[in-house]
mmCIF file of C-alpha atoms in Angstrom:
data_model
loop_
_atom_site.group_PDB
_atom_site.id
_atom_site.type_symbol
_atom_site.label_atom_id
_atom_site.label_comp_id
_atom_site.label_asym_id
_atom_site.label_seq_id
_atom_site.Cartn_x
_atom_site.Cartn_y
_atom_site.Cartn_z
ATOM 1 C CA UNK A 1 -7.942 43.051 30.369
ATOM 2 C CA UNK A 2 -9.578 41.161 32.664
ATOM 3 C CA UNK A 3 -13.183 41.403 32.618
ATOM 4 C CA UNK A 4 -14.580 44.463 34.839
ATOM 5 C CA UNK A 5 -17.925 44.904 36.106
ATOM 6 C CA UNK A 6 -18.856 48.070 38.530
ATOM 7 C CA UNK A 7 -21.022 50.084 40.055
ATOM 8 C CA UNK A 8 -20.906 54.322 40.429
ATOM 9 C CA UNK A 9 -20.062 55.643 43.506
ATOM 10 C CA UNK A 10 -20.460 59.165 44.993
ATOM 11 C CA UNK A 11 -17.321 60.325 43.650
ATOM 12 C CA UNK A 12 -17.769 59.056 40.170
ATOM 13 C CA UNK A 13 -21.329 60.498 40.576
ATOM 14 C CA UNK A 14 -20.370 64.052 41.551
ATOM 15 C CA UNK A 15 -19.839 65.665 38.369
ATOM 16 C CA UNK A 16 -22.357 65.374 35.676
ATOM 17 C CA UNK A 17 -24.518 62.614 37.262
ATOM 18 C CA UNK A 18 -21.716 60.562 36.769
ATOM 19 C CA UNK A 19 -21.850 60.911 32.603
ATOM 20 C CA UNK A 20 -17.841 60.563 32.484
ATOM 21 C CA UNK A 21 -17.623 57.833 34.335
ATOM 22 C CA UNK A 22 -20.521 55.912 32.181
ATOM 23 C CA UNK A 23 -19.532 57.037 29.066
ATOM 24 C CA UNK A 24 -15.646 56.108 29.591
ATOM 25 C CA UNK A 25 -16.662 52.525 31.033
ATOM 26 C CA UNK A 26 -19.426 51.974 28.059
ATOM 27 C CA UNK A 27 -21.771 50.666 30.845
ATOM 28 C CA UNK A 28 -25.564 51.446 31.666
ATOM 29 C CA UNK A 29 -26.177 52.935 34.777
ATOM 30 C CA UNK A 30 -27.523 49.633 36.282
ATOM 31 C CA UNK A 31 -27.526 46.393 34.852
ATOM 32 C CA UNK A 32 -26.894 42.664 35.557
ATOM 33 C CA UNK A 33 -24.276 40.381 34.709
ATOM 34 C CA UNK A 34 -24.678 36.690 35.258
ATOM 35 C CA UNK A 35 -21.884 33.959 35.562
ATOM 36 C CA UNK A 36 -22.454 30.134 35.785
ATOM 37 C CA UNK A 37 -24.227 29.897 39.411
ATOM 38 C CA UNK A 38 -24.366 33.934 40.153
ATOM 39 C CA UNK A 39 -26.300 36.898 38.566
ATOM 40 C CA UNK A 40 -25.203 40.271 40.288
ATOM 41 C CA UNK A 41 -27.222 43.231 39.893
ATOM 42 C CA UNK A 42 -25.306 46.708 39.894
ATOM 43 C CA UNK A 43 -28.008 49.293 41.623
ATOM 44 C CA UNK A 44 -27.301 52.928 41.167
ATOM 45 C CA UNK A 45 -27.416 54.144 45.181
ATOM 46 C CA UNK A 46 -26.452 57.385 43.918
ATOM 47 C CA UNK A 47 -27.027 59.705 47.092
ATOM 48 C CA UNK A 48 -23.799 61.716 48.001
ATOM 49 C CA UNK A 49 -23.102 62.599 51.779
ATOM 50 C CA UNK A 50 -23.674 66.250 51.099
ATOM 51 C CA UNK A 51 -27.200 66.084 49.841
ATOM 52 C CA UNK A 52 -28.767 63.510 52.603
ATOM 53 C CA UNK A 53 -30.734 63.657 55.674
ATOM 54 C CA UNK A 54 -29.499 61.450 58.691
ATOM 55 C CA UNK A 55 -31.422 60.719 61.782
ATOM 56 C CA UNK A 56 -30.711 57.521 64.268
ATOM 57 C CA UNK A 57 -32.002 55.117 62.166
ATOM 58 C CA UNK A 58 -29.523 56.133 59.129
ATOM 59 C CA UNK A 59 -29.605 58.023 55.833
ATOM 60 C CA UNK A 60 -33.089 58.175 54.737
ATOM 61 C CA UNK A 61 -33.427 60.849 52.134
ATOM 62 C CA UNK A 62 -31.583 62.887 49.635
ATOM 63 C CA UNK A 63 -30.750 64.206 46.277
ATOM 64 C CA UNK A 64 -30.229 61.269 43.828
ATOM 65 C CA UNK A 65 -27.900 61.309 40.870
ATOM 66 C CA UNK A 66 -30.172 58.686 38.954
ATOM 67 C CA UNK A 67 -32.631 59.801 36.632
ATOM 68 C CA UNK A 68 -34.763 56.718 36.943
ATOM 69 C CA UNK A 69 -34.657 57.104 40.806
ATOM 70 C CA UNK A 70 -33.232 54.727 43.347
ATOM 71 C CA UNK A 71 -35.909 54.414 46.445
ATOM 72 C CA UNK A 72 -38.336 51.668 46.986
ATOM 73 C CA UNK A 73 -41.154 53.340 44.306
ATOM 74 C CA UNK A 74 -38.738 54.094 41.558
ATOM 75 C CA UNK A 75 -38.531 53.006 38.181
ATOM 76 C CA UNK A 76 -34.846 51.627 38.722
ATOM 77 C CA UNK A 77 -36.309 49.638 41.760
ATOM 78 C CA UNK A 78 -39.266 48.132 39.505
ATOM 79 C CA UNK A 79 -36.310 46.992 37.053
ATOM 80 C CA UNK A 80 -34.507 45.319 39.720
ATOM 81 C CA UNK A 81 -37.654 43.269 40.967
ATOM 82 C CA UNK A 82 -38.516 42.264 37.479
ATOM 83 C CA UNK A 83 -34.771 41.333 36.712
ATOM 84 C CA UNK A 84 -34.563 39.408 40.041
ATOM 85 C CA UNK A 85 -37.712 37.565 39.081
ATOM 86 C CA UNK A 86 -36.534 36.659 35.800
ATOM 87 C CA UNK A 87 -33.238 35.474 36.908
ATOM 88 C CA UNK A 88 -32.597 31.632 36.586
ATOM 89 C CA UNK A 89 -29.352 31.675 38.709
ATOM 90 C CA UNK A 90 -29.359 29.955 42.129
ATOM 91 C CA UNK A 91 -27.607 33.158 43.750
ATOM 92 C CA UNK A 92 -28.924 36.585 42.989
ATOM 93 C CA UNK A 93 -26.479 39.345 44.612
ATOM 94 C CA UNK A 94 -27.014 43.010 44.476
ATOM 95 C CA UNK A 95 -24.173 45.547 44.143
ATOM 96 C CA UNK A 96 -24.666 49.142 45.346
ATOM 97 C CA UNK A 97 -22.107 51.561 46.771
ATOM 98 C CA UNK A 98 -23.786 52.866 49.580
ATOM 99 C CA UNK A 99 -23.994 50.363 52.196
ATOM 100 C CA UNK A 100 -27.566 49.878 53.791
ATOM 101 C CA UNK A 101 -25.904 48.854 57.096
ATOM 102 C CA UNK A 102 -22.455 49.769 58.455
ATOM 103 C CA UNK A 103 -20.677 51.091 61.614
ATOM 104 C CA UNK A 104 -17.918 52.819 59.768
ATOM 105 C CA UNK A 105 -17.246 56.233 61.434
ATOM 106 C CA UNK A 106 -18.973 58.956 58.902
ATOM 107 C CA UNK A 107 -21.910 56.274 57.414
ATOM 108 C CA UNK A 108 -23.145 54.738 60.411
ATOM 109 C CA UNK A 109 -25.942 53.236 60.797
ATOM 110 C CA UNK A 110 -26.003 53.236 56.698
ATOM 111 C CA UNK A 111 -28.431 54.056 54.272
ATOM 112 C CA UNK A 112 -31.937 53.142 55.306
ATOM 113 C CA UNK A 113 -33.826 54.109 52.084
ATOM 114 C CA UNK A 114 -31.914 51.132 50.598
ATOM 115 C CA UNK A 115 -32.779 48.344 53.276
ATOM 116 C CA UNK A 116 -35.758 47.767 51.207
ATOM 117 C CA UNK A 117 -33.045 46.350 48.813
ATOM 118 C CA UNK A 118 -33.076 42.994 51.113
ATOM 119 C CA UNK A 119 -36.845 42.385 50.538
ATOM 120 C CA UNK A 120 -36.743 42.005 46.892
ATOM 121 C CA UNK A 121 -35.734 38.267 46.834
ATOM 122 C CA UNK A 122 -31.870 38.316 46.436
ATOM 123 C CA UNK A 123 -29.281 36.644 48.168
ATOM 124 C CA UNK A 124 -27.222 39.176 49.587
ATOM 125 C CA UNK A 125 -26.328 42.766 49.395
ATOM 126 C CA UNK A 126 -22.402 44.017 48.499
ATOM 127 C CA UNK A 127 -21.574 47.480 48.998
ATOM 128 C CA UNK A 128 -18.591 49.899 49.699
ATOM 129 C CA UNK A 129 -18.539 53.573 50.489
ATOM 130 C CA UNK A 130 -17.318 53.075 53.886
ATOM 131 C CA UNK A 131 -13.394 52.233 54.204
ATOM 132 C CA UNK A 132 -13.970 48.929 56.281
ATOM 133 C CA UNK A 133 -15.094 45.145 55.926
ATOM 134 C CA UNK A 134 -18.496 44.368 57.976
ATOM 135 C CA UNK A 135 -20.893 41.580 57.470
ATOM 136 C CA UNK A 136 -24.512 41.942 58.819
ATOM 137 C CA UNK A 137 -27.280 39.471 58.890
ATOM 138 C CA UNK A 138 -30.253 41.168 59.478
ATOM 139 C CA UNK A 139 -33.569 39.163 59.612
ATOM 140 C CA UNK A 140 -31.681 35.993 58.038
ATOM 141 C CA UNK A 141 -30.198 38.218 55.229
ATOM 142 C CA UNK A 142 -26.698 38.880 54.695
ATOM 143 C CA UNK A 143 -24.982 42.140 53.310
ATOM 144 C CA UNK A 144 -21.383 42.808 53.022
ATOM 145 C CA UNK A 145 -19.395 46.434 53.121
ATOM 146 C CA UNK A 146 -15.799 45.766 51.703
ATOM 147 C CA UNK A 147 -14.636 49.569 50.811
ATOM 148 C CA UNK A 148 -10.808 48.391 51.514
ATOM 149 C CA UNK A 149 -9.648 48.436 47.899
ATOM 150 C CA UNK A 150 -7.155 51.168 48.383
ATOM 151 C CA UNK A 151 -7.647 54.482 50.190
ATOM 152 C CA UNK A 152 -6.853 55.172 53.802
ATOM 153 C CA UNK A 153 -9.025 52.814 56.247
ATOM 154 C CA UNK A 154 -11.580 54.460 58.582
ATOM 155 C CA UNK A 155 -12.377 53.995 61.934
ATOM 156 C CA UNK A 156 -15.679 52.446 63.555
ATOM 157 C CA UNK A 157 -17.936 55.186 64.803
ATOM 158 C CA UNK A 158 -17.695 55.673 68.676
ATOM 159 C CA UNK A 159 -20.002 54.532 70.728
ATOM 160 C CA UNK A 160 -21.963 52.496 67.873
ATOM 161 C CA UNK A 161 -22.895 48.926 69.460
ATOM 162 C CA UNK A 162 -20.935 46.139 67.425
ATOM 163 C CA UNK A 163 -23.826 45.013 65.453
ATOM 164 C CA UNK A 164 -21.955 43.400 62.917
ATOM 165 C CA UNK A 165 -21.057 39.915 62.661
ATOM 166 C CA UNK A 166 -17.773 40.604 61.106
ATOM 167 C CA UNK A 167 -15.665 43.870 61.219
ATOM 168 C CA UNK A 168 -12.087 44.795 60.343
ATOM 169 C CA UNK A 169 -10.629 47.941 59.706
ATOM 170 C CA UNK A 170 -7.078 47.111 59.890
ATOM 171 C CA UNK A 171 -6.175 45.122 56.452
ATOM 172 C CA UNK A 172 -6.726 46.219 53.055
ATOM 173 C CA UNK A 173 -8.356 43.715 51.101
ATOM 174 C CA UNK A 174 -11.121 42.386 48.682
ATOM 175 C CA UNK A 175 -14.378 39.774 48.418
ATOM 176 C CA UNK A 176 -13.778 36.627 47.035
ATOM 177 C CA UNK A 177 -16.428 34.668 45.895
ATOM 178 C CA UNK A 178 -16.955 31.157 44.781
ATOM 179 C CA UNK A 179 -20.221 29.116 43.938
ATOM 180 C CA UNK A 180 -21.357 26.124 42.932
ATOM 181 C CA UNK A 181 -24.925 24.751 42.143
ATOM 182 C CA UNK A 182 -25.807 24.681 45.982
ATOM 183 C CA UNK A 183 -23.404 26.998 47.680
ATOM 184 C CA UNK A 184 -21.846 30.629 47.569
ATOM 185 C CA UNK A 185 -19.157 31.261 49.538
ATOM 186 C CA UNK A 186 -18.312 34.752 50.227
ATOM 187 C CA UNK A 187 -14.680 35.479 51.802
ATOM 188 C CA UNK A 188 -13.161 38.796 53.003
ATOM 189 C CA UNK A 189 -9.585 38.395 51.939
ATOM 190 C CA UNK A 190 -6.613 40.718 52.833
ATOM 191 C CA UNK A 191 -4.029 41.637 49.872
ATOM 192 C CA UNK A 192 -1.806 38.645 51.014
ATOM 193 C CA UNK A 193 -4.637 36.579 50.360
ATOM 194 C CA UNK A 194 -5.295 35.508 53.972
ATOM 195 C CA UNK A 195 -8.737 34.760 54.716
ATOM 196 C CA UNK A 196 -10.235 37.021 57.156
ATOM 197 C CA UNK A 197 -13.855 36.153 57.318
ATOM 198 C CA UNK A 198 -16.037 32.962 55.342
ATOM 199 C CA UNK A 199 -19.594 33.052 55.269
ATOM 200 C CA UNK A 200 -21.774 30.680 52.903
ATOM 201 C CA UNK A 201 -24.847 31.552 51.257
ATOM 202 C CA UNK A 202 -27.292 28.402 50.559
ATOM 203 C CA UNK A 203 -30.142 28.039 47.746
ATOM 204 C CA UNK A 204 -33.375 29.500 49.615
#
């Protein structure tokens, strides 16, 4: 009975481009949801690990499950640019399944093809996919990875430099976000509500 808003992940999209997932939940493939001080933009990244090209800079290409596309020149990206520009909320957070940055074992160093999302005027990016908690600040832009909601936790890739400002792979947990007109605090919390990390966003 709680309000529920979500973005599709690679497992959701593996069959019929996610048709069953979107129809069952009655949601668009991408959309926004506004609250008092924060607007969330749910972006369909939609690359699966079976169909991507990986190099030292990250996952840069692959087949997409999104008919409107999801790279920098796609129709979906243009929708996002327009939606961000039209938003009147002080904080704008993009939610996408695949992380632009991660040091998790299978996906490090992240989905480079999605890093353009950092340049569109949002306040932050939230993603999952890697079964770890991570916080990055790249070029003064924060992004959060929280894939610790239930499945087994992942290791960090051996030999990967610790470029994350915070990372944890020993707790199941979630992100807790609270905001007022001037500040939006993003907390990593374990399932017993212990705050493992906290980071504040400010109005730019």
